Tab-separated table of C-alpha atoms in Angstrom:
chain	number	residue	atom	x	y	z
X	1	UNK	CA	9.608	-51.718	-5.745
X	2	UNK	CA	7.885	-51.248	-9.325
X	3	UNK	CA	5.454	-48.915	-8.863
X	4	UNK	CA	2.146	-51.027	-8.951
X	5	UNK	CA	3.479	-52.308	-5.895
X	6	UNK	CA	4.336	-48.758	-4.812
X	7	UNK	CA	0.247	-48.271	-5.416
X	8	UNK	CA	-1.455	-51.673	-3.806
X	9	UNK	CA	0.621	-50.593	-0.225
X	10	UNK	CA	-0.374	-47.159	-0.069
X	11	UNK	CA	-2.973	-47.746	-0.454
X	12	UNK	CA	-3.359	-50.443	2.213
X	13	UNK	CA	-2.428	-47.949	4.170
X	14	UNK	CA	-4.232	-45.383	6.335
X	15	UNK	CA	-5.572	-42.067	5.091
X	16	UNK	CA	-2.882	-39.369	7.289
X	17	UNK	CA	0.050	-42.317	5.436
X	18	UNK	CA	-1.510	-42.928	2.400
X	19	UNK	CA	-1.667	-37.980	2.396
X	20	UNK	CA	1.743	-37.722	3.802
X	21	UNK	CA	3.539	-40.515	1.140
X	22	UNK	CA	1.954	-39.363	-1.764
X	23	UNK	CA	3.148	-35.365	-0.873
X	24	UNK	CA	6.531	-36.262	0.136
X	25	UNK	CA	6.876	-39.043	-2.205
X	26	UNK	CA	5.074	-39.280	-5.076
X	27	UNK	CA	5.810	-40.865	-7.694
X	28	UNK	CA	7.955	-39.717	-10.654
X	29	UNK	CA	4.877	-38.462	-13.558
X	30	UNK	CA	6.208	-38.335	-16.878
X	31	UNK	CA	8.640	-38.305	-19.544
X	32	UNK	CA	12.321	-37.132	-19.728
X	33	UNK	CA	11.981	-35.354	-23.054
X	34	UNK	CA	14.256	-33.217	-24.652
X	35	UNK	CA	13.123	-30.792	-23.477
X	36	UNK	CA	13.782	-31.581	-19.503
X	37	UNK	CA	17.053	-32.921	-20.821
X	38	UNK	CA	18.156	-29.192	-22.401
X	39	UNK	CA	16.638	-26.850	-19.279
X	40	UNK	CA	17.819	-29.342	-16.368
X	41	UNK	CA	21.590	-29.233	-18.400
X	42	UNK	CA	22.076	-25.773	-18.151
X	43	UNK	CA	20.549	-25.222	-15.070
X	44	UNK	CA	22.656	-27.398	-13.721
X	45	UNK	CA	26.051	-25.440	-15.124
X	46	UNK	CA	24.236	-22.031	-14.517
X	47	UNK	CA	24.124	-23.105	-10.668
X	48	UNK	CA	27.888	-24.671	-10.932
X	49	UNK	CA	29.487	-21.602	-12.158
X	50	UNK	CA	26.795	-19.485	-9.667
X	51	UNK	CA	28.580	-21.654	-6.812
X	52	UNK	CA	32.373	-20.856	-8.552
X	53	UNK	CA	31.752	-17.293	-9.111
X	54	UNK	CA	29.843	-16.956	-5.835
X	55	UNK	CA	34.590	-18.087	-3.507
X	56	UNK	CA	35.276	-16.276	-6.313
X	57	UNK	CA	33.937	-13.118	-5.588
X	58	UNK	CA	33.676	-13.584	-1.694
X	59	UNK	CA	36.151	-15.154	-0.368
X	60	UNK	CA	38.036	-11.504	0.336
X	61	UNK	CA	34.994	-10.340	2.176
X	62	UNK	CA	34.715	-13.953	4.497
X	63	UNK	CA	38.603	-13.810	5.168
X	64	UNK	CA	37.744	-10.821	7.598
X	65	UNK	CA	35.732	-12.093	9.106
X	66	UNK	CA	38.429	-15.136	10.164
X	67	UNK	CA	37.341	-17.518	7.412
X	68	UNK	CA	37.661	-17.547	3.729
X	69	UNK	CA	34.960	-20.330	2.674
X	70	UNK	CA	31.801	-18.674	5.085
X	71	UNK	CA	30.295	-17.270	2.223
X	72	UNK	CA	30.063	-19.975	0.142
X	73	UNK	CA	29.525	-22.775	2.693
X	74	UNK	CA	26.394	-21.116	2.985
X	75	UNK	CA	25.510	-20.893	-0.173
X	76	UNK	CA	26.671	-24.645	-0.885
X	77	UNK	CA	24.453	-25.775	2.414
X	78	UNK	CA	20.869	-23.697	0.698
X	79	UNK	CA	21.772	-25.461	-2.670
X	80	UNK	CA	21.649	-28.548	-0.958
X	81	UNK	CA	19.008	-27.370	0.404
X	82	UNK	CA	17.728	-27.116	-3.158
X	83	UNK	CA	18.528	-30.104	-5.597
X	84	UNK	CA	16.606	-31.937	-3.801
X	85	UNK	CA	14.044	-30.079	-4.262
X	86	UNK	CA	14.300	-29.767	-7.507
X	87	UNK	CA	13.680	-33.115	-8.012
X	88	UNK	CA	11.292	-33.743	-6.020
X	89	UNK	CA	8.975	-30.850	-8.295
X	90	UNK	CA	10.934	-31.863	-11.239
X	91	UNK	CA	9.563	-35.477	-10.582
X	92	UNK	CA	6.187	-34.660	-10.100
X	93	UNK	CA	3.362	-33.497	-12.400
X	94	UNK	CA	2.784	-30.104	-11.919
X	95	UNK	CA	-0.509	-30.218	-11.587
X	96	UNK	CA	-0.841	-32.517	-8.401
X	97	UNK	CA	0.266	-28.368	-6.508
X	98	UNK	CA	-2.719	-26.932	-7.487
X	99	UNK	CA	-4.878	-27.523	-4.274
X	100	UNK	CA	-1.964	-26.185	-2.755
X	101	UNK	CA	-1.863	-23.518	-3.585
X	102	UNK	CA	-4.773	-21.694	-2.283
X	103	UNK	CA	-2.443	-22.459	1.272
X	104	UNK	CA	0.581	-21.589	-0.351
X	105	UNK	CA	-1.372	-18.045	-1.360
X	106	UNK	CA	-1.771	-16.998	2.533
X	107	UNK	CA	1.266	-18.278	4.093
X	108	UNK	CA	2.986	-15.621	1.887
X	109	UNK	CA	0.443	-12.899	2.400
X	110	UNK	CA	0.916	-13.598	5.647
X	111	UNK	CA	5.343	-13.579	5.993
X	112	UNK	CA	4.977	-10.496	3.630
X	113	UNK	CA	2.680	-9.056	6.116
X	114	UNK	CA	5.028	-10.316	8.802
X	115	UNK	CA	7.962	-8.760	7.051
X	116	UNK	CA	6.805	-4.775	7.403
X	117	UNK	CA	6.362	-5.258	10.817
X	118	UNK	CA	9.065	-4.886	13.362
X	119	UNK	CA	9.433	-8.782	13.440
X	120	UNK	CA	11.186	-8.179	10.353
X	121	UNK	CA	14.418	-7.804	9.642
X	122	UNK	CA	16.694	-4.144	8.786
X	123	UNK	CA	19.598	-3.831	6.618
X	124	UNK	CA	20.349	-0.963	4.511
X	125	UNK	CA	17.565	0.535	5.380
X	126	UNK	CA	15.162	-2.429	4.061
X	127	UNK	CA	12.940	-4.880	5.887
X	128	UNK	CA	13.203	-7.390	3.799
X	129	UNK	CA	14.248	-10.584	6.090
X	130	UNK	CA	12.448	-13.081	8.087
X	131	UNK	CA	14.530	-15.955	10.341
X	132	UNK	CA	17.466	-15.617	13.026
X	133	UNK	CA	21.182	-14.866	12.437
X	134	UNK	CA	22.151	-16.653	10.025
X	135	UNK	CA	18.587	-18.878	9.198
X	136	UNK	CA	16.370	-15.627	7.414
X	137	UNK	CA	15.232	-15.476	4.021
X	138	UNK	CA	12.720	-13.386	2.035
X	139	UNK	CA	9.247	-12.974	1.410
X	140	UNK	CA	9.801	-11.799	-1.191
X	141	UNK	CA	11.240	-14.730	-3.045
X	142	UNK	CA	8.720	-17.044	-2.296
X	143	UNK	CA	6.134	-14.504	-4.252
X	144	UNK	CA	8.139	-15.010	-7.102
X	145	UNK	CA	6.551	-18.460	-7.024
X	146	UNK	CA	3.121	-18.170	-5.814
X	147	UNK	CA	2.389	-15.295	-8.228
X	148	UNK	CA	2.644	-17.789	-11.306
X	149	UNK	CA	0.905	-20.116	-10.091
X	150	UNK	CA	-2.182	-18.328	-8.751
X	151	UNK	CA	-1.683	-15.902	-11.401
X	152	UNK	CA	-1.726	-19.728	-14.139
X	153	UNK	CA	-4.716	-21.590	-11.924
X	154	UNK	CA	-7.137	-18.707	-12.671
X	155	UNK	CA	-6.690	-18.097	-15.604
X	156	UNK	CA	-6.746	-22.082	-15.739
X	157	UNK	CA	-10.251	-21.696	-13.990
X	158	UNK	CA	-11.572	-19.282	-15.750
X	159	UNK	CA	-9.978	-19.683	-19.390
X	160	UNK	CA	-13.335	-20.971	-20.900
X	161	UNK	CA	-15.373	-17.442	-20.313
X	162	UNK	CA	-10.993	-16.105	-21.495
X	163	UNK	CA	-11.508	-17.500	-24.174
X	164	UNK	CA	-14.729	-16.394	-25.450
X	165	UNK	CA	-13.934	-12.595	-24.881
X	166	UNK	CA	-14.561	-12.430	-20.947
X	167	UNK	CA	-12.343	-9.297	-19.423
X	168	UNK	CA	-13.291	-9.852	-15.927
X	169	UNK	CA	-12.701	-13.271	-16.360
X	170	UNK	CA	-9.267	-12.027	-16.908
X	171	UNK	CA	-8.655	-9.378	-14.043
X	172	UNK	CA	-10.261	-10.404	-11.663
X	173	UNK	CA	-9.077	-11.766	-8.835
X	174	UNK	CA	-5.149	-11.564	-11.419
X	175	UNK	CA	-5.152	-7.473	-11.005
X	176	UNK	CA	-6.197	-6.926	-7.077
X	177	UNK	CA	-3.723	-9.596	-5.859
X	178	UNK	CA	-0.768	-8.756	-7.988
X	179	UNK	CA	-1.932	-5.251	-6.596
X	180	UNK	CA	-1.727	-6.746	-2.825
X	181	UNK	CA	1.127	-8.205	-3.615
X	182	UNK	CA	2.783	-4.809	-5.448
X	183	UNK	CA	1.947	-2.529	-1.858
X	184	UNK	CA	3.384	-4.764	0.792
X	185	UNK	CA	6.451	-5.555	-1.436
X	186	UNK	CA	6.891	-1.736	-1.553
X	187	UNK	CA	6.703	-0.924	1.830
X	188	UNK	CA	8.909	-2.865	2.954
X	189	UNK	CA	10.660	-1.345	0.519
X	190	UNK	CA	11.806	-3.459	-2.960
X	191	UNK	CA	10.599	-1.081	-5.839
X	192	UNK	CA	12.508	-3.417	-7.927
X	193	UNK	CA	11.018	-7.001	-7.061
X	194	UNK	CA	7.016	-5.154	-6.490
X	195	UNK	CA	7.491	-3.439	-11.116
X	196	UNK	CA	8.743	-7.494	-11.081
X	197	UNK	CA	5.941	-9.577	-9.875
X	198	UNK	CA	3.298	-6.550	-11.429
X	199	UNK	CA	5.495	-7.364	-15.044
X	200	UNK	CA	5.002	-11.183	-14.276
X	201	UNK	CA	1.671	-10.932	-14.381
X	202	UNK	CA	0.664	-8.790	-16.936
X	203	UNK	CA	2.586	-10.504	-18.977
X	204	UNK	CA	0.400	-13.921	-18.463
X	205	UNK	CA	-2.823	-11.525	-18.984
X	206	UNK	CA	-1.351	-10.909	-22.623
X	207	UNK	CA	-0.583	-14.403	-23.326
X	208	UNK	CA	-3.981	-15.433	-21.473
X	209	UNK	CA	-5.520	-13.187	-24.634
X	210	UNK	CA	-5.610	-8.809	-22.389
X	211	UNK	CA	-5.229	-6.783	-25.857
X	212	UNK	CA	-2.716	-5.045	-26.575
X	213	UNK	CA	-3.950	-1.336	-25.846
X	214	UNK	CA	-4.734	-2.582	-22.363
X	215	UNK	CA	-1.312	-3.710	-22.039
X	216	UNK	CA	0.348	-0.865	-23.632
X	217	UNK	CA	-1.794	1.356	-21.138
X	218	UNK	CA	-0.823	-0.940	-17.922
X	219	UNK	CA	2.903	-0.840	-19.509
X	220	UNK	CA	2.594	3.150	-19.577
X	221	UNK	CA	1.366	3.730	-16.163
X	222	UNK	CA	3.395	1.197	-14.551
X	223	UNK	CA	5.962	3.530	-16.577
X	224	UNK	CA	4.827	6.918	-14.695
X	225	UNK	CA	3.943	4.150	-10.197
X	226	UNK	CA	8.202	3.513	-11.128
X	227	UNK	CA	9.077	7.080	-11.810
X	228	UNK	CA	6.985	7.889	-8.530
X	229	UNK	CA	8.491	5.462	-7.102
X	230	UNK	CA	12.384	6.343	-7.414
X	231	UNK	CA	10.868	10.578	-6.865
X	232	UNK	CA	9.787	8.938	-3.571
X	233	UNK	CA	12.650	8.426	-1.974
X	234	UNK	CA	16.032	9.932	-1.473
X	235	UNK	CA	17.982	6.877	-2.490
X	236	UNK	CA	16.548	5.924	-5.663
X	237	UNK	CA	16.756	9.821	-6.629
X	238	UNK	CA	20.502	9.331	-6.138
X	239	UNK	CA	20.679	5.680	-8.330
X	240	UNK	CA	18.886	7.185	-11.212
X	241	UNK	CA	20.944	10.628	-11.112
X	242	UNK	CA	24.497	8.571	-10.874
X	243	UNK	CA	22.523	6.609	-14.269
X	244	UNK	CA	22.495	8.989	-16.282
X	245	UNK	CA	26.492	10.481	-15.076
X	246	UNK	CA	27.662	8.161	-12.623
X	247	UNK	CA	30.545	11.086	-12.280
X	248	UNK	CA	28.237	13.099	-10.767
X	249	UNK	CA	28.335	11.508	-7.707
X	250	UNK	CA	31.903	9.175	-7.933
X	251	UNK	CA	31.789	8.334	-3.823
X	252	UNK	CA	28.320	7.202	-3.585
X	253	UNK	CA	25.357	6.951	-6.027
X	254	UNK	CA	28.217	6.551	-8.604
X	255	UNK	CA	30.941	4.930	-7.046
X	256	UNK	CA	29.290	1.080	-8.383
X	257	UNK	CA	28.604	1.483	-10.982
X	258	UNK	CA	31.758	2.882	-12.200
X	259	UNK	CA	33.715	0.560	-10.036
X	260	UNK	CA	31.313	-2.459	-12.123
X	261	UNK	CA	32.578	-0.664	-15.391
X	262	UNK	CA	36.330	-1.174	-14.298
X	263	UNK	CA	36.122	-4.610	-13.867
X	264	UNK	CA	34.397	-5.212	-16.958
X	265	UNK	CA	36.638	-3.365	-19.004
X	266	UNK	CA	39.047	-5.479	-17.476
X	267	UNK	CA	38.477	-8.150	-18.603
X	268	UNK	CA	38.891	-8.080	-22.263
X	269	UNK	CA	38.021	-11.097	-24.290
X	270	UNK	CA	39.561	-13.854	-21.904
X	271	UNK	CA	39.403	-12.160	-18.116
X	272	UNK	CA	42.322	-11.574	-15.702
X	273	UNK	CA	41.541	-15.070	-14.798
X	274	UNK	CA	39.546	-17.094	-12.216
X	275	UNK	CA	40.459	-15.750	-8.975
X	276	UNK	CA	42.561	-13.113	-10.649
X	277	UNK	CA	40.160	-10.536	-10.472
X	278	UNK	CA	40.688	-6.821	-8.015
X	279	UNK	CA	37.431	-5.781	-8.049
X	280	UNK	CA	36.624	-7.648	-4.985
X	281	UNK	CA	39.085	-7.096	-3.067
X	282	UNK	CA	36.463	-4.664	-1.353
X	283	UNK	CA	36.721	-1.815	-4.188
X	284	UNK	CA	33.174	-3.318	-5.356
X	285	UNK	CA	30.687	-3.267	-3.661
X	286	UNK	CA	28.142	-6.710	-3.667
X	287	UNK	CA	30.336	-8.619	-5.457
X	288	UNK	CA	29.293	-11.921	-4.488
X	289	UNK	CA	25.275	-10.606	-5.237
X	290	UNK	CA	24.101	-7.730	-6.600
X	291	UNK	CA	26.721	-7.267	-9.044
X	292	UNK	CA	28.488	-10.968	-9.630
X	293	UNK	CA	27.905	-10.463	-13.235
X	294	UNK	CA	30.978	-7.625	-13.342
X	295	UNK	CA	33.553	-10.439	-11.348
X	296	UNK	CA	32.667	-12.645	-14.448
X	297	UNK	CA	33.872	-10.312	-16.691
X	298	UNK	CA	36.099	-9.617	-15.128
X	299	UNK	CA	37.800	-12.683	-14.545
X	300	UNK	CA	35.835	-14.986	-16.916
X	301	UNK	CA	36.189	-12.134	-19.768
X	302	UNK	CA	34.268	-10.884	-22.084
X	303	UNK	CA	33.666	-15.541	-22.921
X	304	UNK	CA	32.189	-15.568	-19.616
X	305	UNK	CA	29.878	-13.326	-20.662
X	306	UNK	CA	28.876	-14.602	-23.914
X	307	UNK	CA	28.551	-17.977	-22.227
X	308	UNK	CA	26.127	-17.067	-19.209
X	309	UNK	CA	24.184	-14.707	-22.230
X	310	UNK	CA	24.153	-18.009	-23.919
X	311	UNK	CA	22.522	-20.179	-21.064
X	312	UNK	CA	20.033	-17.092	-20.206
X	313	UNK	CA	19.031	-16.934	-23.980
X	314	UNK	CA	18.550	-21.317	-23.803
X	315	UNK	CA	16.648	-21.090	-20.783
X	316	UNK	CA	14.443	-18.377	-23.258
X	317	UNK	CA	14.214	-20.804	-26.144
X	318	UNK	CA	13.466	-23.642	-24.342
X	319	UNK	CA	10.922	-22.090	-22.117
X	320	UNK	CA	8.762	-20.856	-24.546
X	321	UNK	CA	9.310	-24.858	-26.258
X	322	UNK	CA	8.054	-25.530	-23.057
X	323	UNK	CA	5.068	-23.140	-23.133
X	324	UNK	CA	3.560	-23.796	-26.486
X	325	UNK	CA	3.898	-27.402	-26.523
X	326	UNK	CA	2.402	-27.947	-22.741
X	327	UNK	CA	-0.915	-30.327	-22.305
X	328	UNK	CA	-3.222	-27.461	-21.426
X	329	UNK	CA	-3.889	-24.435	-20.197
X	330	UNK	CA	-2.135	-24.652	-16.922
X	331	UNK	CA	0.897	-25.618	-18.168
X	332	UNK	CA	1.198	-23.259	-20.534
X	333	UNK	CA	0.835	-20.284	-18.446
X	334	UNK	CA	2.795	-21.036	-15.332
X	335	UNK	CA	5.556	-21.790	-18.252
X	336	UNK	CA	5.472	-19.011	-19.124
X	337	UNK	CA	4.970	-16.835	-15.772
X	338	UNK	CA	7.584	-18.397	-14.352
X	339	UNK	CA	10.635	-17.672	-17.527
X	340	UNK	CA	8.745	-14.674	-17.807
X	341	UNK	CA	10.250	-14.338	-14.175
X	342	UNK	CA	14.372	-15.897	-13.947
X	343	UNK	CA	14.560	-13.556	-17.657
X	344	UNK	CA	13.170	-10.459	-16.505
X	345	UNK	CA	15.246	-10.558	-13.256
X	346	UNK	CA	17.591	-11.914	-15.253
X	347	UNK	CA	18.078	-8.726	-17.645
X	348	UNK	CA	17.426	-6.097	-14.566
X	349	UNK	CA	20.084	-7.975	-12.884
X	350	UNK	CA	22.716	-7.374	-15.840
X	351	UNK	CA	21.145	-4.273	-17.479
X	352	UNK	CA	22.096	-2.966	-14.025
X	353	UNK	CA	25.712	-3.834	-14.404
X	354	UNK	CA	25.746	-2.677	-17.435
X	355	UNK	CA	24.865	0.831	-17.163
X	356	UNK	CA	21.902	0.005	-19.652
X	357	UNK	CA	19.195	0.201	-15.976
X	358	UNK	CA	19.350	1.738	-12.700
X	359	UNK	CA	21.602	-0.232	-10.147
X	360	UNK	CA	18.659	-2.392	-8.925
X	361	UNK	CA	19.314	-4.585	-5.580
X	362	UNK	CA	17.883	-7.913	-8.296
X	363	UNK	CA	20.094	-10.473	-7.973
X	364	UNK	CA	21.354	-12.815	-10.739
X	365	UNK	CA	18.819	-15.682	-11.487
X	366	UNK	CA	21.276	-19.392	-10.675
X	367	UNK	CA	24.498	-17.517	-9.507
X	368	UNK	CA	24.698	-14.795	-7.054
X	369	UNK	CA	24.931	-15.510	-3.676
X	370	UNK	CA	21.456	-15.067	-1.309
X	371	UNK	CA	20.014	-18.361	-0.455
X	372	UNK	CA	15.627	-17.631	-0.829
X	373	UNK	CA	16.317	-16.539	-4.812
X	374	UNK	CA	18.806	-19.206	-4.648
X	375	UNK	CA	16.378	-22.035	-4.058
X	376	UNK	CA	12.843	-20.868	-5.651
X	377	UNK	CA	14.975	-20.913	-8.835
X	378	UNK	CA	15.757	-23.777	-8.434
X	379	UNK	CA	11.825	-25.416	-7.190
X	380	UNK	CA	10.500	-22.398	-10.214
X	381	UNK	CA	13.074	-24.011	-12.452
X	382	UNK	CA	11.662	-27.826	-10.759
X	383	UNK	CA	8.267	-27.020	-12.353
X	384	UNK	CA	9.872	-26.391	-15.683
X	385	UNK	CA	11.036	-29.980	-15.688
X	386	UNK	CA	7.785	-31.053	-14.847
X	387	UNK	CA	6.352	-29.434	-17.316
X	388	UNK	CA	8.482	-30.131	-19.820
X	389	UNK	CA	7.846	-34.012	-18.949
X	390	UNK	CA	4.472	-34.183	-20.153
X	391	UNK	CA	4.729	-32.002	-23.311
X	392	UNK	CA	2.934	-33.022	-26.240
X	393	UNK	CA	4.861	-34.371	-28.925
X	394	UNK	CA	6.290	-31.291	-32.009
X	395	UNK	CA	3.178	-31.656	-34.672
X	396	UNK	CA	0.637	-32.986	-32.360
X	397	UNK	CA	-2.607	-30.472	-32.202
X	398	UNK	CA	-2.996	-28.521	-27.974
X	399	UNK	CA	-5.742	-29.540	-26.405
X	400	UNK	CA	-7.355	-26.752	-25.293
X	401	UNK	CA	-8.601	-26.486	-21.542
């Protein structure tokens, strides 16, 4: 069916049916560009690598339940959910989501409030999940999509005033929204995700025109608040002390860090071979989630580590290019927010594994086990792909809208 005949058929349908068809199956928008192709290929490789390494890192733990494929099967199912969602978002005009952003904000905040009530599921001292096992999800992951969309939409609506130096239009309501999100996530408690979401918003504000001195002040204030958050909880202080000296608590707070070092160190240049690592044999905690990067280093060696780093560098370069060539301010700011979110999360995860940062519990985007994280990250990639389909030809002048 051609696009014209499809449009004629849609125009003859009742209003509600037209609305549902437009929402569920909109006609493809934009064109396939080089940026689209490179980004899509990079995401596919990362997702496939994630599935492969999730199975390798988890089959020992899964075997304890009598089914060596149980964890891998769950990740595969979430991936199958994410694929059509990603394709649908990528083929739809990213600007068509703007009328739905306020609804998404309300839903995200309601879920973030619900999760800290007795309705939320508590695991290991944190109340971060909603649902019924095994179908549970983390509302904080949804906010990683909501915050860039909301911030880009608000800044784009006030773009003219912002470009003329109106700080009120720049900061309100974005900053109050970031504060509310941070407080809700901290109540779970999840200091790392709260800091990540605030950082995404601050970077988007800086790109939109936040003065550098304000950025520096925000950075200093953020570091102070993170330090206060670390000092306010005993387990965070333990992790922080173990980051400075893992051998100070080798059997408790420093255990995961030391096991991660052993896994990375035993990998060498080419690794021990896929499935041949020892860390996952219940030595390395969270081998298929927070510390899957250590398993990659152990089984695929420095070559595998460099491959992962290269894929994220490609996302960074292509993402910045997409932002620069986006046809409007909403697309530019949204691309910045999505790319910053993916790269910051990847940097925090890999930084904690190699000892540059304290252990955080943040997953590696596209790679670590985690259904909500995988689906939301894939949808974020779909939005980036949609913007890539509408980018201006290189060398053409941007229209300031």
